[in-house]
Amino acid sequence: MLTFPFKKAKAIFIPFIMAGYPSLEASYKAILALTEANADIIELGVPFSDPIADGPVNLHAAEVALKNGVNLDKVFALVSKVRAKNITIPIVLFTYYNPVLAYGEDNFIRQAKKHGIDGVLIVDLPPEEGKEFYSKLRKNALGFVLLVAPTTAKKRFALYKSLRPSFLYYISRLAVTGAQQSLSTTLRKELQELKRCFPKTNCVVGFGISTPLQAKEVAKYADGIVVGSKLVQTLAGEGEACFKQLALSFTASLN
C-alpha cells in the first residue's frame, strides 16, 4: 500500500518520467538514477494517445513511447525489472483511465500488485465516477492519489475524504503540464486553505515546477513537490548523467 513518507520533516521529491521515453532501457536507467538521487516516490507515466492534461513535452514523450510499442504489459515488466534489483522506492503509475478500462480493472489490479506497483494516479477519473474502482484499489492494498485543482468545489471534499486517498496532488495552475517561468502568486494561500480542509491528508504540488528554486519555494508550504516535464526533457535531450544531476539538484533544494 502506498503511504506518504510521514517521518520526513521536509517536503518530499516526486519525479515523473514517461515509461518508454526515449526508450524502455532509458526509463529503467532513469529509475535507478532517481533512486540514487534520493527521490522519495517515482511517478511513472503510462503512454496514452490522447493525454488531455499533458503539455507539449509529455505529449511528445507519450507519442514516442507508443511508437516504441509501450503498453501496460511493458510498463509492468519495466517495474518488475526494477524490483529485481531490490529497489523498494514507491512507484505510482500516472495514467489515464482508458488504458485501465481496456486492460480490465480487475486484471490491472492483479498485475499491478504482482509486478510491484504501489499506487495509481488516474488523471481523468474523478472521485464521483471512480469511487468503486478506488475502493477496489484500497481493498487490494494499492494506494491511489486524487487530483485537486484551484476550481475544485469544496462541496466535493467530503467524498474525497471518504475515499481516503494516499495523498492529494494539487494542480498549481489551470493549464496542462509543462515548465513555467513563474509560480502562481496565490499558490501559498490556496495550499494553506487546502490543508485546512484536509488536516489529516498530505498534499503535494505539481504542474509547472521546473527549477530547484521554485521547488524550494513551494516546499515551504507543501508536503511534496512533483517535477515532470523538465526531467523528461533533460533525459531525452541531454542524457542520463545530466538527468541525474538535475534530480540531485531538486533533492538538495528540499533539504
PDB file of C-alpha atoms in Angstrom:
ATOM      1  CA  MET A   1       0.000   0.000   0.000  1.00  0.00           C
ATOM      2  CA  LEU A   2       1.313   3.420  -0.945  1.00  0.00           C
ATOM      3  CA  THR A   3       1.856   5.545   2.138  1.00  0.00           C
ATOM      4  CA  PHE A   4       3.279   9.015   2.465  1.00  0.00           C
ATOM      5  CA  PRO A   5       6.792   9.185   3.991  1.00  0.00           C
ATOM      6  CA  PHE A   6       5.471  10.729   7.204  1.00  0.00           C
ATOM      7  CA  LYS A   7       8.817  10.563   9.002  1.00  0.00           C
ATOM      8  CA  LYS A   8      10.298  13.151   6.675  1.00  0.00           C
ATOM      9  CA  ALA A   9      10.423  16.599   8.206  1.00  0.00           C
ATOM     10  CA  LYS A  10      10.919  18.179   4.783  1.00  0.00           C
ATOM     11  CA  ALA A  11       8.876  18.177   1.603  1.00  0.00           C
ATOM     12  CA  ILE A  12       9.350  15.010  -0.432  1.00  0.00           C
ATOM     13  CA  PHE A  13      10.586  14.851  -4.029  1.00  0.00           C
ATOM     14  CA  ILE A  14       8.376  13.065  -6.581  1.00  0.00           C
ATOM     15  CA  PRO A  15       9.910  12.960 -10.070  1.00  0.00           C
ATOM     16  CA  PHE A  16       7.862  11.964 -13.119  1.00  0.00           C
ATOM     17  CA  ILE A  17       9.151  10.076 -16.154  1.00  0.00           C
ATOM     18  CA  MET A  18       7.309   8.566 -19.112  1.00  0.00           C
ATOM     19  CA  ALA A  19       7.727   4.799 -19.430  1.00  0.00           C
ATOM     20  CA  GLY A  20       9.399   4.052 -22.756  1.00  0.00           C
ATOM     21  CA  TYR A  21      10.726   7.539 -23.450  1.00  0.00           C
ATOM     22  CA  PRO A  22      13.138   7.870 -25.047  1.00  0.00           C
ATOM     23  CA  SER A  23      13.280   4.050 -24.677  1.00  0.00           C
ATOM     24  CA  LEU A  24      12.390   1.396 -22.112  1.00  0.00           C
ATOM     25  CA  GLU A  25      16.069   0.887 -21.308  1.00  0.00           C
ATOM     26  CA  ALA A  26      16.464   4.636 -20.742  1.00  0.00           C
ATOM     27  CA  SER A  27      13.435   4.559 -18.430  1.00  0.00           C
ATOM     28  CA  TYR A  28      14.969   1.698 -16.460  1.00  0.00           C
ATOM     29  CA  LYS A  29      18.259   3.559 -16.044  1.00  0.00           C
ATOM     30  CA  ALA A  30      16.353   6.732 -15.136  1.00  0.00           C
ATOM     31  CA  ILE A  31      14.556   4.951 -12.287  1.00  0.00           C
ATOM     32  CA  LEU A  32      17.897   3.684 -10.978  1.00  0.00           C
ATOM     33  CA  ALA A  33      19.306   7.216 -11.222  1.00  0.00           C
ATOM     34  CA  LEU A  34      16.323   8.708  -9.384  1.00  0.00           C
ATOM     35  CA  THR A  35      16.742   6.146  -6.630  1.00  0.00           C
ATOM     36  CA  GLU A  36      20.409   7.105  -6.295  1.00  0.00           C
ATOM     37  CA  ALA A  37      19.364  10.778  -6.248  1.00  0.00           C
ATOM     38  CA  ASN A  38      17.196  10.049  -3.186  1.00  0.00           C
ATOM     39  CA  ALA A  39      13.805  10.625  -4.768  1.00  0.00           C
ATOM     40  CA  ASP A  40      11.011   9.665  -2.374  1.00  0.00           C
ATOM     41  CA  ILE A  41       8.339   8.404  -4.797  1.00  0.00           C
ATOM     42  CA  ILE A  42       8.525   7.896  -8.571  1.00  0.00           C
ATOM     43  CA  GLU A  43       5.611   8.786 -10.816  1.00  0.00           C
ATOM     44  CA  LEU A  44       5.784   6.532 -13.864  1.00  0.00           C
ATOM     45  CA  GLY A  45       3.733   7.661 -16.835  1.00  0.00           C
ATOM     46  CA  VAL A  46       1.746   5.191 -18.920  1.00  0.00           C
ATOM     47  CA  PRO A  47       1.710   6.455 -22.533  1.00  0.00           C
ATOM     48  CA  PHE A  48      -1.710   7.246 -23.948  1.00  0.00           C
ATOM     49  CA  SER A  49      -2.781   8.561 -27.352  1.00  0.00           C
ATOM     50  CA  ASP A  50      -4.959  11.406 -26.057  1.00  0.00           C
ATOM     51  CA  PRO A  51      -3.317  12.813 -22.913  1.00  0.00           C
ATOM     52  CA  ILE A  52      -5.552  15.842 -22.385  1.00  0.00           C
ATOM     53  CA  ALA A  53      -3.776  17.055 -19.232  1.00  0.00           C
ATOM     54  CA  ASP A  54      -0.286  16.995 -20.716  1.00  0.00           C
ATOM     55  CA  GLY A  55       1.684  19.756 -22.350  1.00  0.00           C
ATOM     56  CA  PRO A  56       3.993  19.508 -25.390  1.00  0.00           C
ATOM     57  CA  VAL A  57       6.900  17.751 -23.639  1.00  0.00           C
ATOM     58  CA  ASN A  58       4.910  14.925 -22.084  1.00  0.00           C
ATOM     59  CA  LEU A  59       2.663  14.683 -25.145  1.00  0.00           C
ATOM     60  CA  HIS A  60       5.717  14.110 -27.328  1.00  0.00           C
ATOM     61  CA  ALA A  61       7.094  11.623 -24.803  1.00  0.00           C
ATOM     62  CA  ALA A  62       3.847   9.635 -24.914  1.00  0.00           C
ATOM     63  CA  GLU A  63       3.845   9.628 -28.723  1.00  0.00           C
ATOM     64  CA  VAL A  64       7.413   8.302 -28.866  1.00  0.00           C
ATOM     65  CA  ALA A  65       6.706   5.675 -26.210  1.00  0.00           C
ATOM     66  CA  LEU A  66       3.654   4.458 -28.117  1.00  0.00           C
ATOM     67  CA  LYS A  67       5.720   4.247 -31.310  1.00  0.00           C
ATOM     68  CA  ASN A  68       8.177   2.178 -29.278  1.00  0.00           C
ATOM     69  CA  GLY A  69       5.333  -0.260 -28.622  1.00  0.00           C
ATOM     70  CA  VAL A  70       4.977   0.538 -24.934  1.00  0.00           C
ATOM     71  CA  ASN A  71       1.746  -0.653 -23.328  1.00  0.00           C
ATOM     72  CA  LEU A  72       0.663  -1.609 -19.820  1.00  0.00           C
ATOM     73  CA  ASP A  73       2.276  -5.046 -20.018  1.00  0.00           C
ATOM     74  CA  LYS A  74       5.615  -3.465 -20.890  1.00  0.00           C
ATOM     75  CA  VAL A  75       5.221  -0.905 -18.111  1.00  0.00           C
ATOM     76  CA  PHE A  76       4.587  -3.714 -15.625  1.00  0.00           C
ATOM     77  CA  ALA A  77       7.625  -5.597 -16.960  1.00  0.00           C
ATOM     78  CA  LEU A  78       9.738  -2.463 -16.509  1.00  0.00           C
ATOM     79  CA  VAL A  79       8.719  -2.199 -12.864  1.00  0.00           C
ATOM     80  CA  SER A  80       9.434  -5.912 -12.336  1.00  0.00           C
ATOM     81  CA  LYS A  81      12.924  -5.371 -13.734  1.00  0.00           C
ATOM     82  CA  VAL A  82      13.436  -2.560 -11.218  1.00  0.00           C
ATOM     83  CA  ARG A  83      12.140  -4.662  -8.327  1.00  0.00           C
ATOM     84  CA  ALA A  84      14.511  -7.478  -9.319  1.00  0.00           C
ATOM     85  CA  LYS A  85      17.333  -5.109  -8.316  1.00  0.00           C
ATOM     86  CA  ASN A  86      15.872  -4.982  -4.777  1.00  0.00           C
ATOM     87  CA  ILE A  87      14.815  -1.372  -5.294  1.00  0.00           C
ATOM     88  CA  THR A  88      11.916  -0.596  -2.988  1.00  0.00           C
ATOM     89  CA  ILE A  89      11.185   3.053  -3.818  1.00  0.00           C
ATOM     90  CA  PRO A  90       7.394   3.553  -4.124  1.00  0.00           C
ATOM     91  CA  ILE A  91       6.234   3.681  -7.750  1.00  0.00           C
ATOM     92  CA  VAL A  92       2.937   5.316  -8.699  1.00  0.00           C
ATOM     93  CA  LEU A  93       1.503   4.790 -12.176  1.00  0.00           C
ATOM     94  CA  PHE A  94       0.357   8.072 -13.720  1.00  0.00           C
ATOM     95  CA  THR A  95      -2.247   7.044 -16.268  1.00  0.00           C
ATOM     96  CA  TYR A  96      -5.488   7.891 -17.986  1.00  0.00           C
ATOM     97  CA  TYR A  97      -8.488   5.672 -17.399  1.00  0.00           C
ATOM     98  CA  ASN A  98      -8.850   4.356 -20.946  1.00  0.00           C
ATOM     99  CA  PRO A  99      -5.790   2.044 -20.805  1.00  0.00           C
ATOM    100  CA  VAL A 100      -7.048   0.661 -17.477  1.00  0.00           C
ATOM    101  CA  LEU A 101     -10.550   0.120 -18.859  1.00  0.00           C
ATOM    102  CA  ALA A 102      -9.214  -1.615 -21.977  1.00  0.00           C
ATOM    103  CA  TYR A 103      -6.979  -3.824 -19.839  1.00  0.00           C
ATOM    104  CA  GLY A 104      -9.795  -4.617 -17.414  1.00  0.00           C
ATOM    105  CA  GLU A 105      -9.922  -3.123 -13.924  1.00  0.00           C
ATOM    106  CA  ASP A 106      -9.516  -6.427 -12.089  1.00  0.00           C
ATOM    107  CA  ASN A 107      -6.707  -7.596 -14.347  1.00  0.00           C
ATOM    108  CA  PHE A 108      -4.995  -4.232 -13.957  1.00  0.00           C
ATOM    109  CA  ILE A 109      -5.136  -4.537 -10.167  1.00  0.00           C
ATOM    110  CA  ARG A 110      -3.816  -8.109 -10.229  1.00  0.00           C
ATOM    111  CA  GLN A 111      -0.906  -7.232 -12.494  1.00  0.00           C
ATOM    112  CA  ALA A 112      -0.082  -4.034 -10.599  1.00  0.00           C
ATOM    113  CA  LYS A 113       0.203  -5.992  -7.354  1.00  0.00           C
ATOM    114  CA  LYS A 114       2.145  -8.821  -8.994  1.00  0.00           C
ATOM    115  CA  HIS A 115       4.741  -6.522 -10.533  1.00  0.00           C
ATOM    116  CA  GLY A 116       5.377  -4.223  -7.584  1.00  0.00           C
ATOM    117  CA  ILE A 117       3.287  -1.121  -8.239  1.00  0.00           C
ATOM    118  CA  ASP A 118       2.472   0.796  -5.043  1.00  0.00           C
ATOM    119  CA  GLY A 119      -0.253   3.129  -6.222  1.00  0.00           C
ATOM    120  CA  VAL A 120      -2.105   4.765  -9.087  1.00  0.00           C
ATOM    121  CA  LEU A 121      -2.976   8.299 -10.170  1.00  0.00           C
ATOM    122  CA  ILE A 122      -5.700   8.283 -12.819  1.00  0.00           C
ATOM    123  CA  VAL A 123      -5.763  11.739 -14.326  1.00  0.00           C
ATOM    124  CA  ASP A 124      -9.263  11.692 -15.797  1.00  0.00           C
ATOM    125  CA  LEU A 125     -11.171   9.609 -13.240  1.00  0.00           C
ATOM    126  CA  PRO A 126     -12.784  11.955 -10.690  1.00  0.00           C
ATOM    127  CA  PRO A 127     -13.974  10.546  -7.358  1.00  0.00           C
ATOM    128  CA  GLU A 128     -17.635  10.698  -8.370  1.00  0.00           C
ATOM    129  CA  GLU A 129     -17.039   8.369 -11.314  1.00  0.00           C
ATOM    130  CA  GLY A 130     -14.235   6.300  -9.850  1.00  0.00           C
ATOM    131  CA  LYS A 131     -15.267   5.625  -6.266  1.00  0.00           C
ATOM    132  CA  GLU A 132     -15.925   1.924  -6.915  1.00  0.00           C
ATOM    133  CA  PHE A 133     -12.558   1.474  -8.613  1.00  0.00           C
ATOM    134  CA  TYR A 134     -10.765   3.434  -5.895  1.00  0.00           C
ATOM    135  CA  SER A 135     -12.422   1.234  -3.287  1.00  0.00           C
ATOM    136  CA  LYS A 136     -11.195  -1.839  -5.196  1.00  0.00           C
ATOM    137  CA  LEU A 137      -7.666  -0.480  -5.150  1.00  0.00           C
ATOM    138  CA  ARG A 138      -7.798   0.046  -1.401  1.00  0.00           C
ATOM    139  CA  LYS A 139      -9.233  -3.432  -0.777  1.00  0.00           C
ATOM    140  CA  ASN A 140      -6.295  -4.837  -2.733  1.00  0.00           C
ATOM    141  CA  ALA A 141      -3.702  -2.840  -0.774  1.00  0.00           C
ATOM    142  CA  LEU A 142      -2.945  -0.496  -3.669  1.00  0.00           C
ATOM    143  CA  GLY A 143      -2.804   3.205  -2.947  1.00  0.00           C
ATOM    144  CA  PHE A 144      -4.203   5.987  -5.099  1.00  0.00           C
ATOM    145  CA  VAL A 145      -3.731   9.713  -5.476  1.00  0.00           C
ATOM    146  CA  LEU A 146      -6.515  12.204  -6.177  1.00  0.00           C
ATOM    147  CA  LEU A 147      -6.091  15.436  -8.106  1.00  0.00           C
ATOM    148  CA  VAL A 148      -7.354  18.721  -6.699  1.00  0.00           C
ATOM    149  CA  ALA A 149      -7.478  21.897  -8.785  1.00  0.00           C
ATOM    150  CA  PRO A 150      -7.988  25.554  -7.826  1.00  0.00           C
ATOM    151  CA  THR A 151     -11.525  25.194  -9.207  1.00  0.00           C
ATOM    152  CA  THR A 152     -12.452  22.043  -7.241  1.00  0.00           C
ATOM    153  CA  ALA A 153     -15.655  22.808  -5.320  1.00  0.00           C
ATOM    154  CA  LYS A 154     -15.414  22.371  -1.557  1.00  0.00           C
ATOM    155  CA  LYS A 155     -18.721  20.503  -1.527  1.00  0.00           C
ATOM    156  CA  ARG A 156     -16.835  17.616  -3.187  1.00  0.00           C
ATOM    157  CA  PHE A 157     -14.296  17.362  -0.365  1.00  0.00           C
ATOM    158  CA  ALA A 158     -16.449  15.067   1.776  1.00  0.00           C
ATOM    159  CA  LEU A 159     -16.288  12.435  -0.966  1.00  0.00           C
ATOM    160  CA  TYR A 160     -12.523  12.885  -1.309  1.00  0.00           C
ATOM    161  CA  LYS A 161     -12.121  12.298   2.422  1.00  0.00           C
ATOM    162  CA  SER A 162     -14.391   9.253   2.435  1.00  0.00           C
ATOM    163  CA  LEU A 163     -12.229   7.543  -0.198  1.00  0.00           C
ATOM    164  CA  ARG A 164      -9.082   8.003   1.933  1.00  0.00           C
ATOM    165  CA  PRO A 165      -6.505   8.671  -0.797  1.00  0.00           C
ATOM    166  CA  SER A 166      -2.819   8.073  -0.092  1.00  0.00           C
ATOM    167  CA  PHE A 167      -2.312  11.792  -0.625  1.00  0.00           C
ATOM    168  CA  LEU A 168      -3.634  14.685  -2.707  1.00  0.00           C
ATOM    169  CA  TYR A 169      -1.956  16.132  -5.781  1.00  0.00           C
ATOM    170  CA  TYR A 170      -2.690  19.847  -6.110  1.00  0.00           C
ATOM    171  CA  ILE A 171      -2.578  21.253  -9.634  1.00  0.00           C
ATOM    172  CA  SER A 172      -0.718  24.531  -9.229  1.00  0.00           C
ATOM    173  CA  ARG A 173      -2.338  26.194 -12.228  1.00  0.00           C
ATOM    174  CA  LEU A 174      -5.242  25.751 -14.615  1.00  0.00           C
ATOM    175  CA  ALA A 175      -3.238  24.502 -17.576  1.00  0.00           C
ATOM    176  CA  VAL A 176      -1.595  21.401 -18.968  1.00  0.00           C
ATOM    177  CA  THR A 177       1.670  20.040 -17.585  1.00  0.00           C
ATOM    178  CA  GLY A 178       4.899  21.794 -18.510  1.00  0.00           C
ATOM    179  CA  ALA A 179       7.682  24.015 -17.240  1.00  0.00           C
ATOM    180  CA  GLN A 180       6.783  27.579 -16.255  1.00  0.00           C
ATOM    181  CA  GLN A 181       8.943  30.612 -15.601  1.00  0.00           C
ATOM    182  CA  SER A 182       6.998  31.665 -12.525  1.00  0.00           C
ATOM    183  CA  LEU A 183       4.647  30.265  -9.912  1.00  0.00           C
ATOM    184  CA  SER A 184       1.110  31.404  -9.208  1.00  0.00           C
ATOM    185  CA  THR A 185       1.090  34.310  -6.776  1.00  0.00           C
ATOM    186  CA  THR A 186      -1.875  32.759  -4.960  1.00  0.00           C
ATOM    187  CA  LEU A 187      -0.410  29.254  -4.619  1.00  0.00           C
ATOM    188  CA  ARG A 188       0.632  29.593  -0.973  1.00  0.00           C
ATOM    189  CA  LYS A 189      -2.819  30.796   0.070  1.00  0.00           C
ATOM    190  CA  GLU A 190      -4.512  28.032  -1.929  1.00  0.00           C
ATOM    191  CA  LEU A 191      -2.345  25.339  -0.308  1.00  0.00           C
ATOM    192  CA  GLN A 192      -2.942  26.704   3.172  1.00  0.00           C
ATOM    193  CA  GLU A 193      -6.692  26.583   2.590  1.00  0.00           C
ATOM    194  CA  LEU A 194      -6.494  23.062   1.167  1.00  0.00           C
ATOM    195  CA  LYS A 195      -4.521  21.823   4.162  1.00  0.00           C
ATOM    196  CA  ARG A 196      -7.064  23.459   6.453  1.00  0.00           C
ATOM    197  CA  CYS A 197      -9.778  21.431   4.715  1.00  0.00           C
ATOM    198  CA  PHE A 198      -7.681  18.229   4.745  1.00  0.00           C
ATOM    199  CA  PRO A 199      -5.769  18.374   8.046  1.00  0.00           C
ATOM    200  CA  LYS A 200      -5.054  14.630   8.031  1.00  0.00           C
ATOM    201  CA  THR A 201      -4.092  14.239   4.359  1.00  0.00           C
ATOM    202  CA  ASN A 202      -0.760  15.188   2.822  1.00  0.00           C
ATOM    203  CA  CYS A 203      -0.784  17.483  -0.207  1.00  0.00           C
ATOM    204  CA  VAL A 204       1.852  17.604  -2.938  1.00  0.00           C
ATOM    205  CA  VAL A 205       2.092  20.187  -5.706  1.00  0.00           C
ATOM    206  CA  GLY A 206       2.798  19.717  -9.401  1.00  0.00           C
ATOM    207  CA  PHE A 207       2.163  21.117 -12.897  1.00  0.00           C
ATOM    208  CA  GLY A 208       4.726  23.767 -13.794  1.00  0.00           C
ATOM    209  CA  ILE A 209       7.543  23.341 -11.249  1.00  0.00           C
ATOM    210  CA  SER A 210      10.733  23.279 -13.300  1.00  0.00           C
ATOM    211  CA  THR A 211      13.612  24.703 -11.241  1.00  0.00           C
ATOM    212  CA  PRO A 212      15.139  23.831  -7.866  1.00  0.00           C
ATOM    213  CA  LEU A 213      14.472  27.417  -6.767  1.00  0.00           C
ATOM    214  CA  GLN A 214      10.748  27.021  -7.484  1.00  0.00           C
ATOM    215  CA  ALA A 215      10.749  23.686  -5.661  1.00  0.00           C
ATOM    216  CA  LYS A 216      12.433  25.240  -2.629  1.00  0.00           C
ATOM    217  CA  GLU A 217       9.807  27.984  -2.502  1.00  0.00           C
ATOM    218  CA  VAL A 218       6.817  25.637  -2.817  1.00  0.00           C
ATOM    219  CA  ALA A 219       8.335  23.278  -0.233  1.00  0.00           C
ATOM    220  CA  LYS A 220       7.763  25.950   2.407  1.00  0.00           C
ATOM    221  CA  TYR A 221       4.040  25.195   2.380  1.00  0.00           C
ATOM    222  CA  ALA A 222       3.578  21.863   0.536  1.00  0.00           C
ATOM    223  CA  ASP A 223       4.256  18.316   1.707  1.00  0.00           C
ATOM    224  CA  GLY A 224       5.853  17.333  -1.574  1.00  0.00           C
ATOM    225  CA  ILE A 225       6.954  18.552  -4.990  1.00  0.00           C
ATOM    226  CA  VAL A 226       6.252  16.846  -8.322  1.00  0.00           C
ATOM    227  CA  VAL A 227       8.640  17.622 -11.185  1.00  0.00           C
ATOM    228  CA  GLY A 228       7.894  16.186 -14.609  1.00  0.00           C
ATOM    229  CA  SER A 229       8.419  17.973 -17.913  1.00  0.00           C
ATOM    230  CA  LYS A 230      11.859  19.375 -17.094  1.00  0.00           C
ATOM    231  CA  LEU A 231      13.146  15.934 -16.126  1.00  0.00           C
ATOM    232  CA  VAL A 232      11.530  14.253 -19.143  1.00  0.00           C
ATOM    233  CA  GLN A 233      13.072  16.828 -21.462  1.00  0.00           C
ATOM    234  CA  THR A 234      16.503  16.541 -19.863  1.00  0.00           C
ATOM    235  CA  LEU A 235      16.578  12.740 -20.002  1.00  0.00           C
ATOM    236  CA  ALA A 236      15.863  12.662 -23.737  1.00  0.00           C
ATOM    237  CA  GLY A 237      17.807  15.759 -24.724  1.00  0.00           C
ATOM    238  CA  GLU A 238      20.892  15.697 -22.501  1.00  0.00           C
ATOM    239  CA  GLY A 239      21.217  12.113 -21.338  1.00  0.00           C
ATOM    240  CA  GLU A 240      21.304  10.126 -18.136  1.00  0.00           C
ATOM    241  CA  ALA A 241      24.185  11.962 -16.427  1.00  0.00           C
ATOM    242  CA  CYS A 242      22.557  15.404 -16.787  1.00  0.00           C
ATOM    243  CA  PHE A 243      19.203  13.905 -15.807  1.00  0.00           C
ATOM    244  CA  LYS A 244      20.646  12.507 -12.593  1.00  0.00           C
ATOM    245  CA  GLN A 245      22.420  15.783 -11.804  1.00  0.00           C
ATOM    246  CA  LEU A 246      19.156  17.685 -12.240  1.00  0.00           C
ATOM    247  CA  ALA A 247      17.367  15.241  -9.939  1.00  0.00           C
ATOM    248  CA  LEU A 248      20.112  15.694  -7.340  1.00  0.00           C
ATOM    249  CA  SER A 249      19.701  19.470  -7.549  1.00  0.00           C
ATOM    250  CA  PHE A 250      15.986  19.132  -6.767  1.00  0.00           C
ATOM    251  CA  THR A 251      16.713  16.811  -3.853  1.00  0.00           C
ATOM    252  CA  ALA A 252      19.269  19.282  -2.493  1.00  0.00           C
ATOM    253  CA  SER A 253      16.811  22.170  -2.788  1.00  0.00           C
ATOM    254  CA  LEU A 254      14.399  20.368  -0.459  1.00  0.00           C
ATOM    255  CA  ASN A 255      16.956  19.597   2.278  1.00  0.00           C
TER     256      ASN A 255
END
